[in-house]
Amino acid sequence: MSKKHATGTTQFDLGFYDRMAALLEKWKHLGEIPVDQIPSREVIDEITRLLYLEARLLDQHRLREWLALFSADGAYWIPADVDYRDPRHTIAWEFNDRRRMEERVERLETGQAYSQIPPTRTVHLLSNIEVMLAEDDTLHALCNFHIQTHRGHDTQSRCGWCGYVLRKENGHWKIMLKRVNLFDADLPQGNLSFTL
Amino acid sequence: MTTPSHPASAAAAGGINSLSDTDRTRNPNSESSTLQSYQHLFRPGFVHRRLYVDEQIFHDELRYLYGRTWLYIAHESELPQPNDFITRRVGGRPLIITRSAEGKIHALFNRCTHRAAIVCREPRGNAKGFICGYHAWTFNNEGHCTSVPLRQGYGKTFTLASTNLQHVARLDSYRGFIFASYSADVPSLSEHLGAAARLIDQWLDRGEKEPVVVRSGSMPFLVHANWKTIYDNAGDGYHPPFSHESMLKMFARRYGDVDMNYYGSDFDKSPMYSKNLGNGHTFLDQRPEMHKLSAWKRQHVMPGYEAMEKALIERFGETRALAMLDTATGSGMNLNIFPNLLIIGNQIQMPEPLAANKTQLTWFATTREGAPEEINAIRMRMQEDFPSFGEVDDSANFEACQEGMAYVPEMEWIDIRRHHDTEVGTPDPADHLWREPMSSDLHMRTYWQRWQELMNAGATQALKARGESS
């Protein structure tokens, strides 16, 4: 048995892509959040704290702790389009399963990932946070982001909105999906090798 | 036209492989506003930094090089329906590429014949024609002017036909790859492609040969470097184990002997090679290692690896499923068609020059029409991995090179000597094209030779035209 199977995952089968397609349909057409899908104030506070914690860990390059915020079947997705296209036949800047996220962190830890030497400095600002109840005891959270970055001689802004799917495991909210929707995802991008 | 040969045999033509004393003593750092030969910017095994940083040379390139050779402009599958169009800049020029109602492909300059405004400002769509936003001059998708408001103001002799959008001078395609030339004075496309055509065939005819579709989005990278800093790398078989050490180390640590692990030892002794295809085109062949056994089995994992493999084996049986997955894996080919088409793995790259120090490098993803959904989903996730784990480091290195070239005039020369003097090159026994080991700078020496031919001819022609008009 090779190592690759020992760390295997059942994710990213066709069923997973069907669920992603349904999720995109929902987010694309979302209007006012129905009253019966608004979580308690307490839950909204919990989610808000999680998003702020994630932003702080990313700004401090604490990627191992960042990874721990995701569930074992978690995914990190940065589309390269702004049209909610089907990822089965559309390329993304990133569409990582949990294993690929770990590979990402491990690669950066080698000290030889030249796109992150020196690392991109970031400040993540979040706003417009909306939280709603979804199917199977999950929550969806949407927020706008502004990431101020600096690397080399270059100061830049990255903007867009994030969509999260969250689930409670052993009393802690875990990220099942983070979809980072750059408002200019289909346009030329400079160094995107930091973690958004 | 160049013929593929050992670069040293081109010595008589001057350039990288030969140099007269006059060339050697001329100061290459000095600017010159008059049309000139570029000869003094080349030394055997070295090219001058100004070729990468000089604004005047960049503008000369847009005219003499991009204006006088075949350029890849689009893939036919990007325009699947009648009246589909895309707009794109190629070699600096804004183009509208259309498929007419009858299905014929056209390439028009996206520049109004009136006041030069960009006529179509959408990236893609479906339209029978285009209306300029400024004075509403209207054109159909074959370029014919169909309406000019208040036409009587142009007098009685005015005809709409005199204000048609301008077509590119030459348009042709090879197996779905559409090429244009802005000058009529070029050889045929098949002559231009030469030996590269056979390799395009091999790239297309893999596995079950479903048509390649270029409608799966793209990754447009903005790189603060000259287009040639990027082009150099497309055929640089020396850099992978060093530039991509983080990726190779991580994959080896996690998964053992997987793809690209063959760069771990002296890969010049491997059966991989670099090849001169003529006309500036080159080829790096990693297939002898990557596709030696099963490329899929040796591929590092990607999201969906196990799930899709299992589903395909259930549907098609192990033998056929694994064969399908082998051909969904990267081609192991780096086919570089000078100056703006780079076929790498399963992707198509277009480097587009924006400024002397700025280039857009677009990676177009490809799917296979009619292939199982699992195969195309796997193709997508696999085509994301190198851009994410490798290209980012390449880009950082391109920008580091550009900075060094731009800001240290005391150090003038860029080294492209590798395997120039080792005498290990040989003609390929199959087609007699010149081959050198994988890590050779043969690619750079080959395209720079073609660069000089085009640029010197363009400059000479422009000088002549200037003489005639004065």
PDB file of N, CA, C and O in Angstrom, chain A residues 104-118 151 193, chain B residues 239-250 253 389-390 392-394 396-397:
ATOM      1  N   ARG A 104       0.253  22.362   1.085  1.00  0.00           N
ATOM      2  CA  ARG A 104       0.542  23.789   0.923  1.00  0.00           C
ATOM      3  C   ARG A 104       1.370  24.316   2.101  1.00  0.00           C
ATOM      4  O   ARG A 104       2.393  24.969   1.918  1.00  0.00           O
ATOM      5  N   VAL A 105       0.918  23.977   3.295  1.00  0.00           N
ATOM      6  CA  VAL A 105       1.611  24.463   4.491  1.00  0.00           C
ATOM      7  C   VAL A 105       3.002  23.837   4.577  1.00  0.00           C
ATOM      8  O   VAL A 105       4.003  24.517   4.846  1.00  0.00           O
ATOM      9  N   GLU A 106       3.076  22.540   4.284  1.00  0.00           N
ATOM     10  CA  GLU A 106       4.368  21.847   4.352  1.00  0.00           C
ATOM     11  C   GLU A 106       5.364  22.411   3.337  1.00  0.00           C
ATOM     12  O   GLU A 106       6.555  22.558   3.628  1.00  0.00           O
ATOM     13  N   ARG A 107       4.873  22.742   2.148  1.00  0.00           N
ATOM     14  CA  ARG A 107       5.750  23.335   1.127  1.00  0.00           C
ATOM     15  C   ARG A 107       6.313  24.672   1.608  1.00  0.00           C
ATOM     16  O   ARG A 107       7.513  24.940   1.483  1.00  0.00           O
ATOM     17  N   LEU A 108       5.444  25.488   2.180  1.00  0.00           N
ATOM     18  CA  LEU A 108       5.909  26.792   2.666  1.00  0.00           C
ATOM     19  C   LEU A 108       6.919  26.621   3.802  1.00  0.00           C
ATOM     20  O   LEU A 108       7.850  27.409   3.936  1.00  0.00           O
ATOM     21  N   GLU A 109       6.764  25.549   4.573  1.00  0.00           N
ATOM     22  CA  GLU A 109       7.664  25.310   5.706  1.00  0.00           C
ATOM     23  C   GLU A 109       9.060  24.835   5.289  1.00  0.00           C
ATOM     24  O   GLU A 109       9.966  24.821   6.115  1.00  0.00           O
ATOM     25  N   THR A 110       9.232  24.418   4.024  1.00  0.00           N
ATOM     26  CA  THR A 110      10.564  23.938   3.608  1.00  0.00           C
ATOM     27  C   THR A 110      11.595  25.059   3.630  1.00  0.00           C
ATOM     28  O   THR A 110      12.796  24.796   3.622  1.00  0.00           O
ATOM     29  N   GLY A 111      11.133  26.303   3.593  1.00  0.00           N
ATOM     30  CA  GLY A 111      12.074  27.427   3.526  1.00  0.00           C
ATOM     31  C   GLY A 111      12.648  27.626   2.140  1.00  0.00           C
ATOM     32  O   GLY A 111      13.581  28.403   1.941  1.00  0.00           O
ATOM     33  N   GLN A 112      12.107  26.904   1.143  1.00  0.00           N
ATOM     34  CA  GLN A 112      12.606  27.056  -0.230  1.00  0.00           C
ATOM     35  C   GLN A 112      11.509  27.458  -1.205  1.00  0.00           C
ATOM     36  O   GLN A 112      11.687  27.363  -2.416  1.00  0.00           O
ATOM     37  N   ALA A 113      10.369  27.904  -0.680  1.00  0.00           N
ATOM     38  CA  ALA A 113       9.279  28.374  -1.532  1.00  0.00           C
ATOM     39  C   ALA A 113       9.543  29.853  -1.820  1.00  0.00           C
ATOM     40  O   ALA A 113       9.188  30.734  -1.041  1.00  0.00           O
ATOM     41  N   TYR A 114      10.210  30.093  -2.976  1.00  0.00           N
ATOM     42  CA  TYR A 114      10.787  31.412  -3.225  1.00  0.00           C
ATOM     43  C   TYR A 114       9.741  32.511  -3.385  1.00  0.00           C
ATOM     44  O   TYR A 114      10.044  33.684  -3.186  1.00  0.00           O
ATOM     45  N   SER A 115       8.512  32.131  -3.717  1.00  0.00           N
ATOM     46  CA  SER A 115       7.458  33.144  -3.832  1.00  0.00           C
ATOM     47  C   SER A 115       7.057  33.688  -2.468  1.00  0.00           C
ATOM     48  O   SER A 115       6.398  34.713  -2.376  1.00  0.00           O
ATOM     49  N   GLN A 116       7.458  33.009  -1.402  1.00  0.00           N
ATOM     50  CA  GLN A 116       7.154  33.473  -0.048  1.00  0.00           C
ATOM     51  C   GLN A 116       8.434  33.753   0.749  1.00  0.00           C
ATOM     52  O   GLN A 116       8.459  33.630   1.966  1.00  0.00           O
ATOM     53  N   ILE A 117       9.505  34.104   0.027  1.00  0.00           N
ATOM     54  CA  ILE A 117      10.750  34.519   0.680  1.00  0.00           C
ATOM     55  C   ILE A 117      11.097  35.907   0.140  1.00  0.00           C
ATOM     56  O   ILE A 117      11.562  36.015  -0.993  1.00  0.00           O
ATOM     57  N   PRO A 118      10.855  36.984   0.826  1.00  0.00           N
ATOM     58  CA  PRO A 118      10.200  37.043   2.139  1.00  0.00           C
ATOM     59  C   PRO A 118       8.694  36.810   1.993  1.00  0.00           C
ATOM     60  O   PRO A 118       8.156  36.990   0.907  1.00  0.00           O
ATOM     61  N   ARG A 151       4.657  42.813  -0.520  1.00  0.00           N
ATOM     62  CA  ARG A 151       5.794  41.908  -0.730  1.00  0.00           C
ATOM     63  C   ARG A 151       6.726  42.536  -1.741  1.00  0.00           C
ATOM     64  O   ARG A 151       6.258  43.140  -2.708  1.00  0.00           O
ATOM     65  N   SER A 193       0.642  33.544  -3.782  1.00  0.00           N
ATOM     66  CA  SER A 193       1.144  32.347  -3.106  1.00  0.00           C
ATOM     67  C   SER A 193       0.980  32.404  -1.590  1.00  0.00           C
ATOM     68  O   SER A 193       1.274  31.442  -0.902  1.00  0.00           O
TER      69      SER A 193
ATOM     70  N   HIS B 239      16.352  24.372 -14.363  1.00  0.00           N
ATOM     71  CA  HIS B 239      15.882  24.967 -13.107  1.00  0.00           C
ATOM     72  C   HIS B 239      14.995  24.078 -12.234  1.00  0.00           C
ATOM     73  O   HIS B 239      14.917  24.318 -11.024  1.00  0.00           O
ATOM     74  N   PRO B 240      14.284  23.045 -12.774  1.00  0.00           N
ATOM     75  CA  PRO B 240      13.250  22.402 -11.941  1.00  0.00           C
ATOM     76  C   PRO B 240      13.702  21.939 -10.552  1.00  0.00           C
ATOM     77  O   PRO B 240      13.031  22.273  -9.569  1.00  0.00           O
ATOM     78  N   PRO B 241      14.844  21.224 -10.425  1.00  0.00           N
ATOM     79  CA  PRO B 241      15.136  20.726  -9.079  1.00  0.00           C
ATOM     80  C   PRO B 241      15.511  21.833  -8.101  1.00  0.00           C
ATOM     81  O   PRO B 241      15.472  21.612  -6.886  1.00  0.00           O
ATOM     82  N   PHE B 242      15.855  23.013  -8.629  1.00  0.00           N
ATOM     83  CA  PHE B 242      16.324  24.092  -7.744  1.00  0.00           C
ATOM     84  C   PHE B 242      15.198  25.095  -7.468  1.00  0.00           C
ATOM     85  O   PHE B 242      14.861  25.347  -6.317  1.00  0.00           O
ATOM     86  N   SER B 243      14.597  25.632  -8.544  1.00  0.00           N
ATOM     87  CA  SER B 243      13.484  26.573  -8.356  1.00  0.00           C
ATOM     88  C   SER B 243      12.323  25.902  -7.626  1.00  0.00           C
ATOM     89  O   SER B 243      11.605  26.549  -6.878  1.00  0.00           O
ATOM     90  N   HIS B 244      12.121  24.611  -7.909  1.00  0.00           N
ATOM     91  CA  HIS B 244      10.939  23.915  -7.392  1.00  0.00           C
ATOM     92  C   HIS B 244      11.288  22.932  -6.276  1.00  0.00           C
ATOM     93  O   HIS B 244      10.565  21.967  -6.034  1.00  0.00           O
ATOM     94  N   GLU B 245      12.405  23.199  -5.603  1.00  0.00           N
ATOM     95  CA  GLU B 245      12.853  22.293  -4.556  1.00  0.00           C
ATOM     96  C   GLU B 245      11.803  22.129  -3.453  1.00  0.00           C
ATOM     97  O   GLU B 245      11.593  21.034  -2.932  1.00  0.00           O
ATOM     98  N   SER B 246      11.108  23.226  -3.110  1.00  0.00           N
ATOM     99  CA  SER B 246      10.098  23.144  -2.030  1.00  0.00           C
ATOM    100  C   SER B 246       9.002  22.149  -2.395  1.00  0.00           C
ATOM    101  O   SER B 246       8.572  21.346  -1.570  1.00  0.00           O
ATOM    102  N   MET B 247       8.578  22.204  -3.661  1.00  0.00           N
ATOM    103  CA  MET B 247       7.511  21.315  -4.109  1.00  0.00           C
ATOM    104  C   MET B 247       8.013  19.859  -4.171  1.00  0.00           C
ATOM    105  O   MET B 247       7.345  18.941  -3.682  1.00  0.00           O
ATOM    106  N   LEU B 248       9.183  19.678  -4.765  1.00  0.00           N
ATOM    107  CA  LEU B 248       9.710  18.319  -4.937  1.00  0.00           C
ATOM    108  C   LEU B 248      10.002  17.677  -3.581  1.00  0.00           C
ATOM    109  O   LEU B 248       9.721  16.497  -3.360  1.00  0.00           O
ATOM    110  N   LYS B 249      10.538  18.479  -2.671  1.00  0.00           N
ATOM    111  CA  LYS B 249      10.872  17.978  -1.339  1.00  0.00           C
ATOM    112  C   LYS B 249       9.594  17.561  -0.602  1.00  0.00           C
ATOM    113  O   LYS B 249       9.525  16.496   0.009  1.00  0.00           O
ATOM    114  N   MET B 250       8.589  18.418  -0.669  1.00  0.00           N
ATOM    115  CA  MET B 250       7.329  18.138   0.026  1.00  0.00           C
ATOM    116  C   MET B 250       6.680  16.862  -0.544  1.00  0.00           C
ATOM    117  O   MET B 250       6.270  15.978   0.207  1.00  0.00           O
ATOM    118  N   ARG B 253       8.738  13.763   0.388  1.00  0.00           N
ATOM    119  CA  ARG B 253       8.618  13.444   1.818  1.00  0.00           C
ATOM    120  C   ARG B 253       7.281  12.752   2.093  1.00  0.00           C
ATOM    121  O   ARG B 253       7.202  11.790   2.837  1.00  0.00           O
ATOM    122  N   PHE B 389       1.822  25.423  -6.969  1.00  0.00           N
ATOM    123  CA  PHE B 389       3.011  25.000  -6.215  1.00  0.00           C
ATOM    124  C   PHE B 389       4.325  25.283  -6.944  1.00  0.00           C
ATOM    125  O   PHE B 389       5.393  25.157  -6.358  1.00  0.00           O
ATOM    126  N   GLY B 390       4.264  25.623  -8.230  1.00  0.00           N
ATOM    127  CA  GLY B 390       5.488  25.812  -8.990  1.00  0.00           C
ATOM    128  C   GLY B 390       5.589  27.160  -9.678  1.00  0.00           C
ATOM    129  O   GLY B 390       6.570  27.882  -9.526  1.00  0.00           O
ATOM    130  N   VAL B 392       4.231  29.934  -9.117  1.00  0.00           N
ATOM    131  CA  VAL B 392       4.389  31.087  -8.216  1.00  0.00           C
ATOM    132  C   VAL B 392       5.870  31.340  -7.924  1.00  0.00           C
ATOM    133  O   VAL B 392       6.314  32.499  -7.882  1.00  0.00           O
ATOM    134  N   ASP B 393       6.637  30.263  -7.744  1.00  0.00           N
ATOM    135  CA  ASP B 393       8.069  30.430  -7.477  1.00  0.00           C
ATOM    136  C   ASP B 393       8.818  30.861  -8.742  1.00  0.00           C
ATOM    137  O   ASP B 393       9.748  31.658  -8.680  1.00  0.00           O
ATOM    138  N   ASP B 394       8.389  30.316  -9.891  1.00  0.00           N
ATOM    139  CA  ASP B 394       8.973  30.776 -11.159  1.00  0.00           C
ATOM    140  C   ASP B 394       8.772  32.285 -11.300  1.00  0.00           C
ATOM    141  O   ASP B 394       9.709  33.017 -11.636  1.00  0.00           O
ATOM    142  N   ALA B 396       8.316  34.536  -9.081  1.00  0.00           N
ATOM    143  CA  ALA B 396       9.163  35.276  -8.141  1.00  0.00           C
ATOM    144  C   ALA B 396      10.594  35.348  -8.688  1.00  0.00           C
ATOM    145  O   ALA B 396      11.258  36.385  -8.583  1.00  0.00           O
ATOM    146  N   ASN B 397      11.062  34.259  -9.312  1.00  0.00           N
ATOM    147  CA  ASN B 397      12.404  34.268  -9.887  1.00  0.00           C
ATOM    148  C   ASN B 397      12.489  35.168 -11.122  1.00  0.00           C
ATOM    149  O   ASN B 397      13.481  35.859 -11.329  1.00  0.00           O
TER     150      ASN B 397
END
